[in-house]
């Protein structure tokens, strides 16, 4: 500090820096009312980069790319890294890369869906292989591994809801894990219902929800649901994905099963 | 030469204009402008070929993201290098002395350099944004319209509004960066120091929101205090990412663009004033 005492110019420079910092801090405070709503709007639409989650985990090239604005490209390169690890059945590497992809660019739903499929459908087999293979393990252990990975996959998908609230594809993926890996029919039914109620839901979500209700023996609920769905569907010749004729056929099947009188039966186009 | 012999000399917009015109012509002739513009243009055009690399998002979205990345990266390099060369070059070569020996205020000199440098960056932004819009239109016109499996899904929502808003906001951000580089250059003793410091400040401004997070939820008083100070002193450059405006080109989105532009312009005025203040006290 001796140089500071001896050199009055240093004091001047320090005083100038202090004045500048003071002016800038005052400007920062004054501009906060302009900045805050814009920042809130931005992170609602485009989540801020979770730098703490990605720092140190990436090479300098990717870090520079992120700072430079190539966020989508950086996430794509990380997705490639996840796939390389996946091909090698490298559980730790794949899991880490998937987490990075989500942190760098959580906007594409496809990353979340395909990542969850790797976690829930592929990783159980890698773990079982590492434990000695399916033939050498008790069925309870094999089942437990599948369940554990399915729960990890569902947790991975639930994280995506922060960035994609009530996205129907996320609900459908969770429902499929619940149905196929955890045997939770009621849970799967509920997620298909929530998926079907979103404005951007694929047409099949409503049909699968009705089928799951029927599998639980809730024929009346399935019938009521399809009655509500059918009038909203475009004719099959306009959009075959909507499968309006198939929905009508299922309605007829349920009417037979519920033994409804002809007068009580659904008449398309009549309210 | 120390201080400013202003005397009765009043601030003249005409002199600022002449200085800005000279600065602009000088900057346009520099290779860095031609090089960065060419590289950004090649990258934007190349994004059409790189679409095979797009795994997660819609193809048009990837092209838009990639083009905006080129705009941000090369725009930042162009702004810093051009501004440092315009001011630092004059100081190092002593060509500033004959200019300031004439009836020219130092504030006019700095404002002229600012306008000249910013005009170059505006040209760059306009060229790259126009190229990006053309690339998007070109690709969109060749995409088949798939039959929607899901109702109410916008199959290929074109991000034109977001790209345009992004271009405008990046131009404002580069104006702010120009003023910041001029402030650094007003006391820097070498071009190398000015460039290195400018790139460092650019990185800090891009990560400013993390400092704000540290202020709000940091561990320990040192992290909180440091985060609070950085969050206050440096502007938030992440605000200028215009992608969130693609959500809707409606009135609310326009208000947001205006809000962010105002934020950038006010900060630019503050940094420019500080650059003038600092330059007036500089020994030349």
mmCIF file with all atom_site columns, N, CA and C in Angstrom, chain A residues 117-180:
data_model
loop_
_atom_site.group_PDB
_atom_site.id
_atom_site.type_symbol
_atom_site.label_atom_id
_atom_site.label_alt_id
_atom_site.label_comp_id
_atom_site.label_asym_id
_atom_site.label_entity_id
_atom_site.label_seq_id
_atom_site.pdbx_PDB_ins_code
_atom_site.Cartn_x
_atom_site.Cartn_y
_atom_site.Cartn_z
_atom_site.occupancy
_atom_site.B_iso_or_equiv
_atom_site.pdbx_formal_charge
_atom_site.auth_seq_id
_atom_site.auth_comp_id
_atom_site.auth_asym_id
_atom_site.auth_atom_id
_atom_site.pdbx_PDB_model_num
ATOM 1   N N  . UNK A 1 117 ? -36.719 -41.295 -21.874 1.00 0.00 ? 117 UNK A N  1
ATOM 2   C CA . UNK A 1 117 ? -36.780 -42.663 -22.438 1.00 0.00 ? 117 UNK A CA 1
ATOM 3   C C  . UNK A 1 117 ? -35.454 -43.390 -22.229 1.00 0.00 ? 117 UNK A C  1
ATOM 4   N N  . UNK A 1 118 ? -34.344 -42.675 -22.391 1.00 0.00 ? 118 UNK A N  1
ATOM 5   C CA . UNK A 1 118 ? -33.033 -43.297 -22.125 1.00 0.00 ? 118 UNK A CA 1
ATOM 6   C C  . UNK A 1 118 ? -32.953 -43.738 -20.669 1.00 0.00 ? 118 UNK A C  1
ATOM 7   N N  . UNK A 1 119 ? -33.404 -42.837 -19.777 1.00 0.00 ? 119 UNK A N  1
ATOM 8   C CA . UNK A 1 119 ? -33.306 -43.116 -18.341 1.00 0.00 ? 119 UNK A CA 1
ATOM 9   C C  . UNK A 1 119 ? -34.226 -44.273 -17.950 1.00 0.00 ? 119 UNK A C  1
ATOM 10  N N  . UNK A 1 120 ? -35.441 -44.233 -18.443 1.00 0.00 ? 120 UNK A N  1
ATOM 11  C CA . UNK A 1 120 ? -36.451 -45.182 -17.968 1.00 0.00 ? 120 UNK A CA 1
ATOM 12  C C  . UNK A 1 120 ? -36.489 -46.502 -18.699 1.00 0.00 ? 120 UNK A C  1
ATOM 13  N N  . UNK A 1 121 ? -36.108 -46.507 -19.979 1.00 0.00 ? 121 UNK A N  1
ATOM 14  C CA . UNK A 1 121 ? -36.226 -47.751 -20.752 1.00 0.00 ? 121 UNK A CA 1
ATOM 15  C C  . UNK A 1 121 ? -34.875 -48.434 -20.998 1.00 0.00 ? 121 UNK A C  1
ATOM 16  N N  . UNK A 1 122 ? -33.788 -47.655 -21.102 1.00 0.00 ? 122 UNK A N  1
ATOM 17  C CA . UNK A 1 122 ? -32.490 -48.259 -21.429 1.00 0.00 ? 122 UNK A CA 1
ATOM 18  C C  . UNK A 1 122 ? -31.623 -48.499 -20.201 1.00 0.00 ? 122 UNK A C  1
ATOM 19  N N  . UNK A 1 123 ? -31.582 -47.492 -19.325 1.00 0.00 ? 123 UNK A N  1
ATOM 20  C CA . UNK A 1 123 ? -30.663 -47.598 -18.188 1.00 0.00 ? 123 UNK A CA 1
ATOM 21  C C  . UNK A 1 123 ? -30.943 -48.798 -17.278 1.00 0.00 ? 123 UNK A C  1
ATOM 22  N N  . UNK A 1 124 ? -32.206 -49.206 -17.094 1.00 0.00 ? 124 UNK A N  1
ATOM 23  C CA . UNK A 1 124 ? -32.415 -50.387 -16.241 1.00 0.00 ? 124 UNK A CA 1
ATOM 24  C C  . UNK A 1 124 ? -31.636 -51.597 -16.748 1.00 0.00 ? 124 UNK A C  1
ATOM 25  N N  . UNK A 1 125 ? -31.563 -51.771 -18.074 1.00 0.00 ? 125 UNK A N  1
ATOM 26  C CA . UNK A 1 125 ? -30.851 -52.932 -18.627 1.00 0.00 ? 125 UNK A CA 1
ATOM 27  C C  . UNK A 1 125 ? -29.347 -52.803 -18.407 1.00 0.00 ? 125 UNK A C  1
ATOM 28  N N  . UNK A 1 126 ? -28.840 -51.584 -18.475 1.00 0.00 ? 126 UNK A N  1
ATOM 29  C CA . UNK A 1 126 ? -27.402 -51.396 -18.213 1.00 0.00 ? 126 UNK A CA 1
ATOM 30  C C  . UNK A 1 126 ? -27.087 -51.753 -16.763 1.00 0.00 ? 126 UNK A C  1
ATOM 31  N N  . UNK A 1 127 ? -27.962 -51.301 -15.866 1.00 0.00 ? 127 UNK A N  1
ATOM 32  C CA . UNK A 1 127 ? -27.733 -51.591 -14.439 1.00 0.00 ? 127 UNK A CA 1
ATOM 33  C C  . UNK A 1 127 ? -27.829 -53.081 -14.160 1.00 0.00 ? 127 UNK A C  1
ATOM 34  N N  . UNK A 1 128 ? -28.812 -53.729 -14.772 1.00 0.00 ? 128 UNK A N  1
ATOM 35  C CA . UNK A 1 128 ? -29.006 -55.170 -14.554 1.00 0.00 ? 128 UNK A CA 1
ATOM 36  C C  . UNK A 1 128 ? -27.802 -55.938 -15.104 1.00 0.00 ? 128 UNK A C  1
ATOM 37  N N  . UNK A 1 129 ? -27.315 -55.500 -16.262 1.00 0.00 ? 129 UNK A N  1
ATOM 38  C CA . UNK A 1 129 ? -26.134 -56.137 -16.864 1.00 0.00 ? 129 UNK A CA 1
ATOM 39  C C  . UNK A 1 129 ? -24.925 -55.980 -15.938 1.00 0.00 ? 129 UNK A C  1
ATOM 40  N N  . UNK A 1 130 ? -24.797 -54.790 -15.361 1.00 0.00 ? 130 UNK A N  1
ATOM 41  C CA . UNK A 1 130 ? -23.661 -54.538 -14.467 1.00 0.00 ? 130 UNK A CA 1
ATOM 42  C C  . UNK A 1 130 ? -23.757 -55.365 -13.191 1.00 0.00 ? 130 UNK A C  1
ATOM 43  N N  . UNK A 1 131 ? -24.974 -55.721 -12.807 1.00 0.00 ? 131 UNK A N  1
ATOM 44  C CA . UNK A 1 131 ? -25.165 -56.534 -11.581 1.00 0.00 ? 131 UNK A CA 1
ATOM 45  C C  . UNK A 1 131 ? -25.001 -58.029 -11.854 1.00 0.00 ? 131 UNK A C  1
ATOM 46  N N  . UNK A 1 132 ? -24.795 -58.402 -13.118 1.00 0.00 ? 132 UNK A N  1
ATOM 47  C CA . UNK A 1 132 ? -24.583 -59.823 -13.414 1.00 0.00 ? 132 UNK A CA 1
ATOM 48  C C  . UNK A 1 132 ? -25.540 -60.386 -14.448 1.00 0.00 ? 132 UNK A C  1
ATOM 49  N N  . UNK A 1 133 ? -26.470 -59.619 -14.905 1.00 0.00 ? 133 UNK A N  1
ATOM 50  C CA . UNK A 1 133 ? -27.399 -60.088 -15.939 1.00 0.00 ? 133 UNK A CA 1
ATOM 51  C C  . UNK A 1 133 ? -28.724 -60.535 -15.353 1.00 0.00 ? 133 UNK A C  1
ATOM 52  N N  . UNK A 1 134 ? -29.740 -60.483 -16.174 1.00 0.00 ? 134 UNK A N  1
ATOM 53  C CA . UNK A 1 134 ? -31.108 -60.768 -15.719 1.00 0.00 ? 134 UNK A CA 1
ATOM 54  C C  . UNK A 1 134 ? -31.260 -62.208 -15.241 1.00 0.00 ? 134 UNK A C  1
ATOM 55  N N  . UNK A 1 135 ? -30.541 -63.139 -15.907 1.00 0.00 ? 135 UNK A N  1
ATOM 56  C CA . UNK A 1 135 ? -30.680 -64.555 -15.568 1.00 0.00 ? 135 UNK A CA 1
ATOM 57  C C  . UNK A 1 135 ? -30.126 -64.852 -14.172 1.00 0.00 ? 135 UNK A C  1
ATOM 58  N N  . UNK A 1 136 ? -29.114 -64.066 -13.794 1.00 0.00 ? 136 UNK A N  1
ATOM 59  C CA . UNK A 1 136 ? -28.464 -64.353 -12.508 1.00 0.00 ? 136 UNK A CA 1
ATOM 60  C C  . UNK A 1 136 ? -29.116 -63.632 -11.338 1.00 0.00 ? 136 UNK A C  1
ATOM 61  N N  . UNK A 1 137 ? -30.057 -62.779 -11.614 1.00 0.00 ? 137 UNK A N  1
ATOM 62  C CA . UNK A 1 137 ? -30.632 -61.951 -10.538 1.00 0.00 ? 137 UNK A CA 1
ATOM 63  C C  . UNK A 1 137 ? -32.054 -62.385 -10.186 1.00 0.00 ? 137 UNK A C  1
ATOM 64  N N  . UNK A 1 138 ? -32.436 -62.250 -8.913  1.00 0.00 ? 138 UNK A N  1
ATOM 65  C CA . UNK A 1 138 ? -33.824 -62.544 -8.541  1.00 0.00 ? 138 UNK A CA 1
ATOM 66  C C  . UNK A 1 138 ? -34.775 -61.570 -9.245  1.00 0.00 ? 138 UNK A C  1
ATOM 67  N N  . UNK A 1 139 ? -35.963 -62.031 -9.546  1.00 0.00 ? 139 UNK A N  1
ATOM 68  C CA . UNK A 1 139 ? -36.940 -61.194 -10.269 1.00 0.00 ? 139 UNK A CA 1
ATOM 69  C C  . UNK A 1 139 ? -37.254 -59.918 -9.499  1.00 0.00 ? 139 UNK A C  1
ATOM 70  N N  . UNK A 1 140 ? -37.197 -60.000 -8.161  1.00 0.00 ? 140 UNK A N  1
ATOM 71  C CA . UNK A 1 140 ? -37.522 -58.802 -7.361  1.00 0.00 ? 140 UNK A CA 1
ATOM 72  C C  . UNK A 1 140 ? -36.487 -57.696 -7.585  1.00 0.00 ? 140 UNK A C  1
ATOM 73  N N  . UNK A 1 141 ? -35.226 -58.117 -7.700  1.00 0.00 ? 141 UNK A N  1
ATOM 74  C CA . UNK A 1 141 ? -34.155 -57.119 -7.917  1.00 0.00 ? 141 UNK A CA 1
ATOM 75  C C  . UNK A 1 141 ? -34.330 -56.476 -9.300  1.00 0.00 ? 141 UNK A C  1
ATOM 76  N N  . UNK A 1 142 ? -34.602 -57.331 -10.297 1.00 0.00 ? 142 UNK A N  1
ATOM 77  C CA . UNK A 1 142 ? -34.788 -56.815 -11.661 1.00 0.00 ? 142 UNK A CA 1
ATOM 78  C C  . UNK A 1 142 ? -35.966 -55.821 -11.677 1.00 0.00 ? 142 UNK A C  1
ATOM 79  N N  . UNK A 1 143 ? -37.059 -56.231 -11.044 1.00 0.00 ? 143 UNK A N  1
ATOM 80  C CA . UNK A 1 143 ? -38.246 -55.361 -10.999 1.00 0.00 ? 143 UNK A CA 1
ATOM 81  C C  . UNK A 1 143 ? -37.952 -54.052 -10.286 1.00 0.00 ? 143 UNK A C  1
ATOM 82  N N  . UNK A 1 144 ? -37.165 -54.161 -9.195  1.00 0.00 ? 144 UNK A N  1
ATOM 83  C CA . UNK A 1 144 ? -36.866 -52.940 -8.440  1.00 0.00 ? 144 UNK A CA 1
ATOM 84  C C  . UNK A 1 144 ? -36.039 -51.960 -9.269  1.00 0.00 ? 144 UNK A C  1
ATOM 85  N N  . UNK A 1 145 ? -35.085 -52.504 -10.029 1.00 0.00 ? 145 UNK A N  1
ATOM 86  C CA . UNK A 1 145 ? -34.247 -51.629 -10.875 1.00 0.00 ? 145 UNK A CA 1
ATOM 87  C C  . UNK A 1 145 ? -35.127 -50.906 -11.901 1.00 0.00 ? 145 UNK A C  1
ATOM 88  N N  . UNK A 1 146 ? -36.016 -51.664 -12.533 1.00 0.00 ? 146 UNK A N  1
ATOM 89  C CA . UNK A 1 146 ? -36.909 -51.043 -13.527 1.00 0.00 ? 146 UNK A CA 1
ATOM 90  C C  . UNK A 1 146 ? -37.760 -49.944 -12.882 1.00 0.00 ? 146 UNK A C  1
ATOM 91  N N  . UNK A 1 147 ? -38.273 -50.230 -11.686 1.00 0.00 ? 147 UNK A N  1
ATOM 92  C CA . UNK A 1 147 ? -39.120 -49.234 -10.982 1.00 0.00 ? 147 UNK A CA 1
ATOM 93  C C  . UNK A 1 147 ? -38.317 -47.989 -10.637 1.00 0.00 ? 147 UNK A C  1
ATOM 94  N N  . UNK A 1 148 ? -37.098 -48.221 -10.108 1.00 0.00 ? 148 UNK A N  1
ATOM 95  C CA . UNK A 1 148 ? -36.267 -47.071 -9.712  1.00 0.00 ? 148 UNK A CA 1
ATOM 96  C C  . UNK A 1 148 ? -35.976 -46.169 -10.901 1.00 0.00 ? 148 UNK A C  1
ATOM 97  N N  . UNK A 1 149 ? -35.607 -46.792 -12.018 1.00 0.00 ? 149 UNK A N  1
ATOM 98  C CA . UNK A 1 149 ? -35.288 -45.978 -13.197 1.00 0.00 ? 149 UNK A CA 1
ATOM 99  C C  . UNK A 1 149 ? -36.526 -45.271 -13.750 1.00 0.00 ? 149 UNK A C  1
ATOM 100 N N  . UNK A 1 150 ? -37.669 -45.933 -13.648 1.00 0.00 ? 150 UNK A N  1
ATOM 101 C CA . UNK A 1 150 ? -38.909 -45.285 -14.113 1.00 0.00 ? 150 UNK A CA 1
ATOM 102 C C  . UNK A 1 150 ? -39.196 -44.045 -13.260 1.00 0.00 ? 150 UNK A C  1
ATOM 103 N N  . UNK A 1 151 ? -38.950 -44.164 -11.962 1.00 0.00 ? 151 UNK A N  1
ATOM 104 C CA . UNK A 1 151 ? -39.198 -43.005 -11.087 1.00 0.00 ? 151 UNK A CA 1
ATOM 105 C C  . UNK A 1 151 ? -38.212 -41.873 -11.396 1.00 0.00 ? 151 UNK A C  1
ATOM 106 N N  . UNK A 1 152 ? -36.952 -42.243 -11.703 1.00 0.00 ? 152 UNK A N  1
ATOM 107 C CA . UNK A 1 152 ? -35.966 -41.206 -12.082 1.00 0.00 ? 152 UNK A CA 1
ATOM 108 C C  . UNK A 1 152 ? -36.420 -40.519 -13.382 1.00 0.00 ? 152 UNK A C  1
ATOM 109 N N  . UNK A 1 153 ? -36.908 -41.327 -14.319 1.00 0.00 ? 153 UNK A N  1
ATOM 110 C CA . UNK A 1 153 ? -37.365 -40.760 -15.603 1.00 0.00 ? 153 UNK A CA 1
ATOM 111 C C  . UNK A 1 153 ? -38.550 -39.815 -15.385 1.00 0.00 ? 153 UNK A C  1
ATOM 112 N N  . UNK A 1 154 ? -39.470 -40.217 -14.514 1.00 0.00 ? 154 UNK A N  1
ATOM 113 C CA . UNK A 1 154 ? -40.638 -39.355 -14.242 1.00 0.00 ? 154 UNK A CA 1
ATOM 114 C C  . UNK A 1 154 ? -40.179 -38.056 -13.570 1.00 0.00 ? 154 UNK A C  1
ATOM 115 N N  . UNK A 1 155 ? -39.218 -38.177 -12.647 1.00 0.00 ? 155 UNK A N  1
ATOM 116 C CA . UNK A 1 155 ? -38.697 -36.963 -11.983 1.00 0.00 ? 155 UNK A CA 1
ATOM 117 C C  . UNK A 1 155 ? -38.044 -36.046 -13.018 1.00 0.00 ? 155 UNK A C  1
ATOM 118 N N  . UNK A 1 156 ? -37.340 -36.637 -13.980 1.00 0.00 ? 156 UNK A N  1
ATOM 119 C CA . UNK A 1 156 ? -36.700 -35.861 -15.064 1.00 0.00 ? 156 UNK A CA 1
ATOM 120 C C  . UNK A 1 156 ? -37.770 -35.110 -15.862 1.00 0.00 ? 156 UNK A C  1
ATOM 121 N N  . UNK A 1 157 ? -38.860 -35.800 -16.157 1.00 0.00 ? 157 UNK A N  1
ATOM 122 C CA . UNK A 1 157 ? -39.935 -35.158 -16.930 1.00 0.00 ? 157 UNK A CA 1
ATOM 123 C C  . UNK A 1 157 ? -40.629 -34.072 -16.121 1.00 0.00 ? 157 UNK A C  1
ATOM 124 N N  . UNK A 1 158 ? -40.777 -34.308 -14.824 1.00 0.00 ? 158 UNK A N  1
ATOM 125 C CA . UNK A 1 158 ? -41.454 -33.296 -13.984 1.00 0.00 ? 158 UNK A CA 1
ATOM 126 C C  . UNK A 1 158 ? -40.645 -32.000 -13.940 1.00 0.00 ? 158 UNK A C  1
ATOM 127 N N  . UNK A 1 159 ? -39.300 -32.129 -14.021 1.00 0.00 ? 159 UNK A N  1
ATOM 128 C CA . UNK A 1 159 ? -38.466 -30.913 -14.049 1.00 0.00 ? 159 UNK A CA 1
ATOM 129 C C  . UNK A 1 159 ? -38.804 -30.054 -15.270 1.00 0.00 ? 159 UNK A C  1
ATOM 130 N N  . UNK A 1 160 ? -39.192 -30.728 -16.349 1.00 0.00 ? 160 UNK A N  1
ATOM 131 C CA . UNK A 1 160 ? -39.493 -29.992 -17.590 1.00 0.00 ? 160 UNK A CA 1
ATOM 132 C C  . UNK A 1 160 ? -40.758 -29.156 -17.464 1.00 0.00 ? 160 UNK A C  1
ATOM 133 N N  . UNK A 1 161 ? -41.638 -29.498 -16.515 1.00 0.00 ? 161 UNK A N  1
ATOM 134 C CA . UNK A 1 161 ? -42.877 -28.718 -16.368 1.00 0.00 ? 161 UNK A CA 1
ATOM 135 C C  . UNK A 1 161 ? -42.588 -27.264 -15.969 1.00 0.00 ? 161 UNK A C  1
ATOM 136 N N  . UNK A 1 162 ? -41.427 -27.044 -15.353 1.00 0.00 ? 162 UNK A N  1
ATOM 137 C CA . UNK A 1 162 ? -41.059 -25.665 -14.986 1.00 0.00 ? 162 UNK A CA 1
ATOM 138 C C  . UNK A 1 162 ? -40.984 -24.798 -16.244 1.00 0.00 ? 162 UNK A C  1
ATOM 139 N N  . UNK A 1 163 ? -40.470 -25.401 -17.316 1.00 0.00 ? 163 UNK A N  1
ATOM 140 C CA . UNK A 1 163 ? -40.290 -24.647 -18.564 1.00 0.00 ? 163 UNK A CA 1
ATOM 141 C C  . UNK A 1 163 ? -41.446 -24.850 -19.542 1.00 0.00 ? 163 UNK A C  1
ATOM 142 N N  . UNK A 1 164 ? -42.162 -25.950 -19.376 1.00 0.00 ? 164 UNK A N  1
ATOM 143 C CA . UNK A 1 164 ? -43.280 -26.256 -20.284 1.00 0.00 ? 164 UNK A CA 1
ATOM 144 C C  . UNK A 1 164 ? -44.496 -26.647 -19.445 1.00 0.00 ? 164 UNK A C  1
ATOM 145 N N  . UNK A 1 165 ? -45.131 -25.680 -18.817 1.00 0.00 ? 165 UNK A N  1
ATOM 146 C CA . UNK A 1 165 ? -46.241 -26.018 -17.916 1.00 0.00 ? 165 UNK A CA 1
ATOM 147 C C  . UNK A 1 165 ? -47.343 -26.787 -18.641 1.00 0.00 ? 165 UNK A C  1
ATOM 148 N N  . UNK A 1 166 ? -47.702 -27.931 -18.084 1.00 0.00 ? 166 UNK A N  1
ATOM 149 C CA . UNK A 1 166 ? -48.802 -28.751 -18.589 1.00 0.00 ? 166 UNK A CA 1
ATOM 150 C C  . UNK A 1 166 ? -48.659 -29.128 -20.067 1.00 0.00 ? 166 UNK A C  1
ATOM 151 N N  . UNK A 1 167 ? -47.423 -29.305 -20.518 1.00 0.00 ? 167 UNK A N  1
ATOM 152 C CA . UNK A 1 167 ? -47.243 -29.745 -21.905 1.00 0.00 ? 167 UNK A CA 1
ATOM 153 C C  . UNK A 1 167 ? -47.853 -31.146 -22.047 1.00 0.00 ? 167 UNK A C  1
ATOM 154 N N  . UNK A 1 168 ? -48.737 -31.340 -23.038 1.00 0.00 ? 168 UNK A N  1
ATOM 155 C CA . UNK A 1 168 ? -49.427 -32.642 -23.134 1.00 0.00 ? 168 UNK A CA 1
ATOM 156 C C  . UNK A 1 168 ? -48.474 -33.807 -23.387 1.00 0.00 ? 168 UNK A C  1
ATOM 157 N N  . UNK A 1 169 ? -47.398 -33.572 -24.148 1.00 0.00 ? 169 UNK A N  1
ATOM 158 C CA . UNK A 1 169 ? -46.479 -34.676 -24.448 1.00 0.00 ? 169 UNK A CA 1
ATOM 159 C C  . UNK A 1 169 ? -45.741 -35.145 -23.191 1.00 0.00 ? 169 UNK A C  1
ATOM 160 N N  . UNK A 1 170 ? -45.469 -34.210 -22.283 1.00 0.00 ? 170 UNK A N  1
ATOM 161 C CA . UNK A 1 170 ? -44.824 -34.592 -21.019 1.00 0.00 ? 170 UNK A CA 1
ATOM 162 C C  . UNK A 1 170 ? -45.786 -35.431 -20.179 1.00 0.00 ? 170 UNK A C  1
ATOM 163 N N  . UNK A 1 171 ? -47.054 -35.011 -20.135 1.00 0.00 ? 171 UNK A N  1
ATOM 164 C CA . UNK A 1 171 ? -48.059 -35.787 -19.394 1.00 0.00 ? 171 UNK A CA 1
ATOM 165 C C  . UNK A 1 171 ? -48.185 -37.196 -19.974 1.00 0.00 ? 171 UNK A C  1
ATOM 166 N N  . UNK A 1 172 ? -48.189 -37.288 -21.296 1.00 0.00 ? 172 UNK A N  1
ATOM 167 C CA . UNK A 1 172 ? -48.341 -38.599 -21.950 1.00 0.00 ? 172 UNK A CA 1
ATOM 168 C C  . UNK A 1 172 ? -47.151 -39.499 -21.633 1.00 0.00 ? 172 UNK A C  1
ATOM 169 N N  . UNK A 1 173 ? -45.947 -38.908 -21.648 1.00 0.00 ? 173 UNK A N  1
ATOM 170 C CA . UNK A 1 173 ? -44.752 -39.707 -21.364 1.00 0.00 ? 173 UNK A CA 1
ATOM 171 C C  . UNK A 1 173 ? -44.772 -40.212 -19.928 1.00 0.00 ? 173 UNK A C  1
ATOM 172 N N  . UNK A 1 174 ? -45.176 -39.339 -18.996 1.00 0.00 ? 174 UNK A N  1
ATOM 173 C CA . UNK A 1 174 ? -45.275 -39.766 -17.595 1.00 0.00 ? 174 UNK A CA 1
ATOM 174 C C  . UNK A 1 174 ? -46.310 -40.885 -17.474 1.00 0.00 ? 174 UNK A C  1
ATOM 175 N N  . UNK A 1 175 ? -47.431 -40.703 -18.152 1.00 0.00 ? 175 UNK A N  1
ATOM 176 C CA . UNK A 1 175 ? -48.496 -41.711 -18.097 1.00 0.00 ? 175 UNK A CA 1
ATOM 177 C C  . UNK A 1 175 ? -47.985 -43.048 -18.611 1.00 0.00 ? 175 UNK A C  1
ATOM 178 N N  . UNK A 1 176 ? -47.183 -43.023 -19.674 1.00 0.00 ? 176 UNK A N  1
ATOM 179 C CA . UNK A 1 176 ? -46.668 -44.281 -20.224 1.00 0.00 ? 176 UNK A CA 1
ATOM 180 C C  . UNK A 1 176 ? -45.726 -44.982 -19.256 1.00 0.00 ? 176 UNK A C  1
ATOM 181 N N  . UNK A 1 177 ? -44.902 -44.203 -18.567 1.00 0.00 ? 177 UNK A N  1
ATOM 182 C CA . UNK A 1 177 ? -44.024 -44.818 -17.553 1.00 0.00 ? 177 UNK A CA 1
ATOM 183 C C  . UNK A 1 177 ? -44.865 -45.421 -16.424 1.00 0.00 ? 177 UNK A C  1
ATOM 184 N N  . UNK A 1 178 ? -45.863 -44.661 -15.982 1.00 0.00 ? 178 UNK A N  1
ATOM 185 C CA . UNK A 1 178 ? -46.717 -45.161 -14.890 1.00 0.00 ? 178 UNK A CA 1
ATOM 186 C C  . UNK A 1 178 ? -47.405 -46.453 -15.298 1.00 0.00 ? 178 UNK A C  1
ATOM 187 N N  . UNK A 1 179 ? -47.830 -46.480 -16.544 1.00 0.00 ? 179 UNK A N  1
ATOM 188 C CA . UNK A 1 179 ? -48.595 -47.638 -17.033 1.00 0.00 ? 179 UNK A CA 1
ATOM 189 C C  . UNK A 1 179 ? -47.696 -48.845 -17.275 1.00 0.00 ? 179 UNK A C  1
ATOM 190 N N  . UNK A 1 180 ? -46.600 -48.618 -17.999 1.00 0.00 ? 180 UNK A N  1
ATOM 191 C CA . UNK A 1 180 ? -45.798 -49.759 -18.445 1.00 0.00 ? 180 UNK A CA 1
ATOM 192 C C  . UNK A 1 180 ? -44.774 -50.226 -17.431 1.00 0.00 ? 180 UNK A C  1
#
